[in-house]
Amino acid sequence: MYQWVSLLSLWAIPVTIAFVLLYGWRKQVPVYETFVDGAKGGLTTTIRILPHLIAMMVAVSMFRESGALDLLLRALKPLLDLLHFPEELVPLALLRPLTGTGSLAIATDLIAQYGPDSFLGRLAATMQGSTDTTLYVLTVYFGAVGIRNSAYALKVGLWSDLAGVIFSLLIVSYIFA
Amino acid sequence: MLNVIWLGLIVISIVVAAVTGRMEAINAAAFEGAKTGVTVCLGLLSVLAFWMGMMRIAEKSGLLELLARVLSPIIQVLFPDVPKGHPAMGYILSNMSANLLGLGNAATPMGLKAMEELQKLNPDKQNASPAMCTLLAINTASITIIPTTMIAIRMQYGSVNPVEIVGTTLLSSFAATIVALLIDRMYRYRHIRRHR
């Protein structure tokens, strides 16, 4: 299983690249010029996203460094105890929608501290893998096309992050406990 | 909503910093955050440029259209307001398959192209359309078959069986995606009813 998985992740990208290029070449697409033309689009998109990312990163960074995040964690603690949610994983669950690198750092730290094969280590890995940085995805995707009003997308994203956290806890407890 | 969250995060931070005497820390944090924004963007630039180059070839050669045609029944259910055979479908599919394989950095450019196509269909350019919200729901929940990053970290810390979490991640992200799609449907109907 492990060999199969690592082989797949190793081959997926090179095979995709080769396939797209060869298919294009067969259909007589000027592959080099077309690639460069498309890549130019990546440049304009990045520039359009930049201001949105700066705005979001400033707010998240301030919120963390001011101690507001710690306060929020402390306020939520009674509720989490009630739900038997392991306290060590609360920062991960709360930071996940806000920052991908931040939550990855926390997950890595938990795995280093408790060991990759501990209950907490497995739960941290599963949780990190089955949720996403909702605020970042929203900022990047809507920022790129100039959407100002995100309608109900943020609510759906946050609910699904919560669902991911809860299912991770249930499933890891069931399978590994 | 984003307006309120952004304003809230910053105002609360300043108030808390004032109370706890961490003014200096959030001064630094504001500019550190801005810098992170630029760093993240630069990291994104290389990946975006590369994959958008590849995507243009797939588009020009008709590969995307082929993909869209073959898998349109699935997309049609999730995105009922995207016309059959529209280029958005091909991009949505590539985005979904890259997400499935845990190739986050390949998924983003494709998702962005999908967003651009959906924006062309959107009658109100300032407000997100229901289709855009569904695309976002799929991306934030994202079923993951191979959580590459977490496997690598588990290996690094000497796990006996690093891929052990593949099953749990698959199950829980699958369940979360179902929940996301259900909630998205609920809001979609409410949204459509309100805007009719």
Coordinates of C-alpha atoms in Angstrom, one line a residue:
Chain A
M1 CA 0.0 0.0 0.0
Y2 CA 2.7 2.4 1.1
Q3 CA 4.8 1.7 -2.0
W4 CA 1.8 2.1 -4.3
V5 CA 0.9 5.4 -2.7
S6 CA 4.4 6.9 -2.9
L7 CA 4.8 5.7 -6.4
L8 CA 1.6 7.4 -7.4
S9 CA 2.5 10.7 -5.8
L10 CA 5.9 10.5 -7.4
W11 CA 4.6 9.8 -10.9
A12 CA 1.4 11.9 -11.0
I13 CA 2.9 15.2 -12.0
P14 CA 5.5 14.1 -14.5
V15 CA 3.0 11.9 -16.2
T16 CA 0.4 14.7 -16.3
I17 CA 3.0 17.1 -17.8
A18 CA 4.2 14.6 -20.5
F19 CA 0.6 13.7 -21.4
V20 CA -0.6 17.3 -21.8
L21 CA 2.5 18.2 -23.8
L22 CA 2.3 15.2 -26.1
Y23 CA -1.4 15.5 -26.6
G24 CA -0.9 19.2 -27.5
W25 CA 1.9 18.3 -29.9
R26 CA -0.3 15.7 -31.6
K27 CA -3.0 18.3 -32.1
Q28 CA -0.5 20.6 -33.6
V29 CA -0.6 23.2 -30.8
P30 CA 2.6 25.3 -30.7
V31 CA 3.4 24.0 -27.2
Y32 CA 6.2 26.4 -26.3
E33 CA 4.4 29.6 -27.3
T34 CA 1.2 28.4 -25.8
F35 CA 2.9 27.6 -22.5
V36 CA 4.5 31.1 -22.3
D37 CA 1.2 32.8 -23.1
G38 CA -0.6 30.8 -20.4
A39 CA 2.2 31.4 -17.9
K40 CA 1.8 35.2 -18.5
G41 CA -1.8 34.8 -17.2
G42 CA -0.3 33.4 -13.9
L43 CA 1.6 36.6 -13.5
T44 CA -1.4 38.9 -13.8
T45 CA -3.5 36.7 -11.5
T46 CA -0.8 36.8 -8.8
I47 CA -0.7 40.6 -9.0
R48 CA -4.5 40.7 -8.6
I49 CA -4.3 38.4 -5.5
L50 CA -1.5 40.2 -3.8
P51 CA -3.4 43.0 -2.1
H52 CA -6.0 40.6 -0.8
L53 CA -3.4 38.3 0.7
I54 CA -1.6 41.2 2.4
A55 CA -4.8 42.4 4.0
M56 CA -5.7 38.9 5.3
M57 CA -2.2 38.1 6.5
V58 CA -1.9 41.4 8.4
A59 CA -5.2 40.7 10.3
V60 CA -4.3 37.1 11.1
S61 CA -0.8 37.9 12.3
M62 CA -2.1 40.8 14.5
F63 CA -4.8 38.6 16.0
R64 CA -2.3 35.9 16.9
E65 CA 0.4 38.2 18.3
S66 CA -2.0 40.4 20.4
G67 CA -2.9 37.4 22.5
A68 CA -6.5 37.5 21.3
L69 CA -6.2 34.0 19.9
D70 CA -5.1 32.7 23.3
L71 CA -8.0 34.5 25.0
L72 CA -10.4 32.9 22.5
L73 CA -8.9 29.5 23.2
R74 CA -9.4 29.9 26.9
A75 CA -13.0 31.1 26.5
L76 CA -13.8 28.0 24.4
K77 CA -12.2 25.6 26.8
P78 CA -15.3 24.7 28.9
L79 CA -17.3 23.9 25.8
L80 CA -14.5 21.7 24.4
D81 CA -14.1 19.8 27.7
L82 CA -17.8 19.1 27.5
L83 CA -17.4 17.6 24.1
H84 CA -14.4 15.5 25.2
F85 CA -12.3 17.3 22.6
P86 CA -8.6 17.0 23.3
E87 CA -7.4 20.3 24.5
E88 CA -4.0 20.0 22.8
L89 CA -5.7 20.0 19.4
V90 CA -7.8 23.2 20.0
P91 CA -5.2 25.6 18.6
L92 CA -4.9 23.4 15.4
A93 CA -8.7 23.3 14.9
L94 CA -9.1 27.1 15.4
L95 CA -6.1 28.2 13.3
R96 CA -6.8 25.8 10.4
P97 CA -9.3 28.0 8.6
L98 CA -7.1 31.1 9.1
T99 CA -3.6 30.0 8.2
G100 CA -2.3 27.0 6.3
T101 CA 1.4 27.4 7.3
G102 CA 0.4 28.3 10.9
S103 CA -1.7 25.2 11.3
L104 CA 0.9 23.0 9.6
A105 CA 3.5 24.3 12.1
I106 CA 1.1 23.4 15.0
A107 CA 0.4 19.9 13.5
T108 CA 4.1 19.3 13.0
D109 CA 4.8 20.4 16.6
L110 CA 2.1 18.1 18.0
I111 CA 3.5 15.2 16.0
A112 CA 7.0 16.0 17.2
Q113 CA 5.9 16.3 20.8
Y114 CA 3.6 13.3 21.1
G115 CA 5.0 11.1 18.4
P116 CA 3.6 10.3 14.9
D117 CA 2.0 7.1 16.1
S118 CA 0.3 8.4 19.2
F119 CA -3.5 9.1 19.3
L120 CA -2.9 12.9 19.2
G121 CA -0.3 12.6 16.5
R122 CA -2.6 10.6 14.2
L123 CA -5.5 12.9 15.0
A124 CA -3.5 16.0 14.2
A125 CA -2.4 14.5 10.9
T126 CA -5.9 13.5 10.0
M127 CA -7.4 16.8 11.0
Q128 CA -4.8 18.8 9.0
G129 CA -5.4 16.6 6.0
S130 CA -9.1 16.7 6.0
T131 CA -9.7 20.4 6.4
D132 CA -8.6 23.5 4.5
T133 CA -7.5 27.1 4.9
T134 CA -10.9 28.4 4.2
L135 CA -10.1 32.1 4.6
Y136 CA -7.1 31.8 2.4
V137 CA -8.9 29.9 -0.4
L138 CA -11.7 32.5 -0.2
T139 CA -9.3 35.4 -0.4
V140 CA -7.3 34.0 -3.3
Y141 CA -10.2 32.7 -5.4
F142 CA -12.6 35.6 -5.0
G143 CA -9.7 38.1 -5.0
A144 CA -8.5 36.8 -8.4
V145 CA -11.8 37.6 -10.1
G146 CA -12.7 40.7 -8.1
I147 CA -15.7 39.4 -6.2
R148 CA -16.5 41.8 -3.3
N149 CA -19.4 40.1 -1.7
S150 CA -18.7 36.4 -1.0
A151 CA -22.4 35.6 -0.5
Y152 CA -22.7 32.5 1.7
A153 CA -19.4 30.9 0.7
L154 CA -17.6 31.7 4.0
K155 CA -20.3 30.1 6.1
V156 CA -20.3 26.9 4.0
G157 CA -16.4 26.8 4.3
L158 CA -16.4 27.2 8.1
W159 CA -19.2 24.7 8.6
S160 CA -17.3 22.2 6.5
D161 CA -14.1 22.8 8.5
L162 CA -16.0 22.1 11.7
A163 CA -17.4 19.0 10.1
G164 CA -13.8 17.9 9.2
V165 CA -12.6 18.5 12.7
I166 CA -15.5 16.5 14.2
F167 CA -15.3 13.6 11.8
S168 CA -11.5 13.4 12.3
L169 CA -12.0 13.0 16.0
L170 CA -14.8 10.4 15.6
I171 CA -13.0 8.4 12.9
V172 CA -9.5 8.4 14.5
S173 CA -11.1 7.5 17.9
Y174 CA -13.0 4.7 16.3
I175 CA -10.2 3.2 14.2
F176 CA -7.1 3.7 16.4
A177 CA -8.5 3.7 20.0
Chain B
M1 CA -19.1 39.0 5.9
L2 CA -15.4 39.2 5.0
N3 CA -15.6 43.0 5.8
V4 CA -16.8 42.3 9.3
I5 CA -14.3 39.5 10.0
W6 CA -11.4 41.6 8.8
L7 CA -12.4 44.6 10.7
G8 CA -13.2 42.5 13.8
L9 CA -9.8 40.7 13.7
I10 CA -7.9 43.9 13.6
V11 CA -10.0 45.9 16.1
I12 CA -10.1 43.1 18.6
S13 CA -6.3 42.6 18.2
I14 CA -5.6 46.3 19.0
V15 CA -8.0 46.3 22.0
V16 CA -6.5 43.1 23.4
A17 CA -2.9 44.3 22.8
A18 CA -3.8 47.6 24.6
V19 CA -5.1 45.6 27.6
T20 CA -2.2 43.1 27.7
G21 CA 0.5 45.7 26.9
R22 CA 1.5 44.0 23.7
M23 CA 1.4 47.1 21.5
E24 CA 4.9 46.6 20.3
A25 CA 4.2 43.0 19.3
I26 CA 1.3 43.9 17.1
N27 CA 3.2 46.7 15.5
A28 CA 5.7 44.2 14.4
A29 CA 2.9 41.7 13.6
A30 CA 1.1 44.0 11.2
F31 CA 4.2 44.4 9.0
E32 CA 5.3 40.8 9.4
G33 CA 1.9 39.8 8.2
A34 CA 2.1 42.1 5.2
K35 CA 5.5 40.5 4.4
T36 CA 4.1 37.0 4.7
G37 CA 1.4 38.1 2.2
V38 CA 4.1 39.0 -0.3
T39 CA 6.1 35.8 0.4
V40 CA 3.1 33.6 -0.1
C41 CA 2.3 35.5 -3.3
L42 CA 5.8 35.0 -4.7
G43 CA 5.6 31.3 -3.9
L44 CA 2.2 31.2 -5.7
L45 CA 3.6 33.1 -8.7
S46 CA 6.0 30.3 -9.8
V47 CA 3.4 27.5 -9.4
L48 CA 0.6 29.6 -10.9
A49 CA 2.6 30.6 -13.9
F50 CA 3.8 27.0 -14.5
W51 CA 0.4 25.4 -14.2
M52 CA -1.4 28.1 -16.1
G53 CA 1.1 27.5 -19.0
M54 CA 0.2 23.8 -18.9
M55 CA -3.5 24.5 -18.7
R56 CA -3.3 26.8 -21.8
I57 CA -1.9 23.9 -23.8
A58 CA -4.6 21.5 -22.5
E59 CA -7.2 24.1 -23.5
K60 CA -5.8 24.8 -27.0
S61 CA -5.5 21.1 -27.7
G62 CA -9.1 20.4 -26.8
L63 CA -8.1 18.1 -23.9
L64 CA -10.1 20.2 -21.4
E65 CA -13.2 20.1 -23.6
L66 CA -12.8 16.3 -23.9
L67 CA -12.5 15.9 -20.1
A68 CA -15.5 18.2 -19.6
R69 CA -17.6 16.2 -22.0
V70 CA -16.8 12.8 -20.5
L71 CA -17.5 13.9 -17.0
S72 CA -20.2 16.4 -17.5
P73 CA -23.0 14.4 -15.8
I74 CA -21.2 14.7 -12.4
I75 CA -20.5 18.4 -12.8
Q76 CA -24.0 19.0 -14.1
V77 CA -25.4 17.8 -10.8
L78 CA -23.0 19.9 -8.7
F79 CA -23.2 23.0 -11.0
P80 CA -26.7 23.0 -12.5
D81 CA -26.3 26.6 -13.7
V82 CA -23.2 25.9 -15.9
P83 CA -24.2 25.2 -19.5
K84 CA -23.2 21.8 -20.9
G85 CA -19.8 21.8 -22.5
H86 CA -18.8 25.2 -21.1
P87 CA -15.0 25.5 -20.6
A88 CA -15.6 26.1 -16.9
M89 CA -16.4 22.4 -16.5
G90 CA -13.0 21.3 -17.7
Y91 CA -11.3 23.6 -15.2
I92 CA -13.6 22.6 -12.4
L93 CA -12.8 18.9 -13.1
S94 CA -9.0 19.5 -13.3
N95 CA -9.3 21.4 -10.0
M96 CA -11.2 18.6 -8.3
S97 CA -8.8 15.9 -9.5
A98 CA -5.7 17.8 -8.4
N99 CA -7.4 18.2 -5.0
L100 CA -8.1 14.5 -4.8
L101 CA -4.5 13.7 -5.3
G102 CA -3.5 16.2 -2.6
L103 CA -1.7 18.3 -5.2
G104 CA -2.7 21.6 -3.6
N105 CA -0.3 23.7 -5.6
A106 CA -1.6 22.3 -8.9
A107 CA -5.2 22.6 -7.8
T108 CA -5.1 26.4 -7.1
P109 CA -4.3 27.6 -10.7
M110 CA -7.0 25.3 -12.1
G111 CA -9.5 26.5 -9.5
L112 CA -8.6 30.1 -10.4
K113 CA -9.2 29.4 -14.1
A114 CA -12.5 27.8 -13.2
M115 CA -13.4 30.9 -11.2
E116 CA -12.6 33.2 -14.2
E117 CA -14.9 31.1 -16.3
L118 CA -17.7 31.2 -13.7
Q119 CA -17.2 35.0 -13.4
K120 CA -18.0 35.2 -17.2
L121 CA -21.3 33.5 -16.5
N122 CA -22.0 35.6 -13.4
P123 CA -24.5 38.4 -14.1
D124 CA -23.4 40.4 -11.1
K125 CA -19.6 40.8 -11.1
Q126 CA -19.4 42.1 -7.5
N127 CA -21.3 39.3 -5.9
A128 CA -20.4 35.6 -5.8
S129 CA -22.8 33.4 -7.8
P130 CA -24.1 30.1 -6.4
A131 CA -21.8 28.2 -8.7
M132 CA -18.8 30.1 -7.3
C133 CA -19.9 29.2 -3.8
T134 CA -20.2 25.5 -4.7
L135 CA -16.7 25.6 -6.2
L136 CA -15.4 27.1 -3.0
A137 CA -17.2 24.6 -0.9
I138 CA -15.6 21.8 -2.8
N139 CA -12.2 23.4 -2.4
T140 CA -12.4 24.1 1.3
A141 CA -13.7 20.6 2.1
S142 CA -11.6 18.9 -0.6
I143 CA -11.7 15.1 -0.5
T144 CA -8.0 14.0 -0.1
I145 CA -6.9 10.6 -1.3
I146 CA -3.2 11.2 -0.6
P147 CA -2.4 13.8 2.2
T148 CA 1.2 14.1 0.8
T149 CA 2.5 16.7 3.3
M150 CA 1.3 14.9 6.4
I151 CA 2.7 11.6 5.2
A152 CA 6.1 13.3 4.7
I153 CA 6.0 14.9 8.2
R154 CA 5.1 11.5 9.8
M155 CA 8.0 9.9 8.0
Q156 CA 10.3 12.6 9.2
Y157 CA 9.4 11.9 12.8
G158 CA 10.0 8.2 12.4
S159 CA 6.4 6.8 12.2
V160 CA 6.2 3.0 11.9
N161 CA 3.6 3.3 9.2
P162 CA 3.5 6.8 7.8
V163 CA 0.6 6.2 5.4
E164 CA -1.6 4.8 8.1
I165 CA -3.6 8.1 8.1
V166 CA -4.6 7.8 4.5
G167 CA -7.7 5.9 5.4
T168 CA -8.8 8.2 8.2
T169 CA -8.1 11.3 6.2
L170 CA -10.0 9.9 3.2
L171 CA -13.0 9.0 5.4
S172 CA -13.2 12.2 7.3
S173 CA -12.6 14.5 4.3
F174 CA -15.2 12.6 2.4
A175 CA -17.7 13.0 5.2
A176 CA -16.8 16.7 5.5
T177 CA -17.3 17.2 1.8
I178 CA -20.7 15.6 1.9
V179 CA -21.6 18.0 4.7
A180 CA -20.2 21.0 2.8
L181 CA -22.2 20.1 -0.3
L182 CA -25.4 19.7 1.7
I183 CA -24.9 23.0 3.5
D184 CA -24.1 24.6 0.2
R185 CA -27.3 23.3 -1.3
M186 CA -29.3 24.6 1.6
Y187 CA -27.8 28.1 1.2
R188 CA -28.1 27.9 -2.5
Y189 CA -31.9 27.4 -2.4
R190 CA -32.3 30.1 0.1
H191 CA -30.1 32.5 -2.0
I192 CA -32.0 31.7 -5.2
R193 CA -35.4 32.2 -3.5
R194 CA -34.3 35.6 -2.1
H195 CA -33.0 36.9 -5.4
R196 CA -35.9 35.9 -7.5

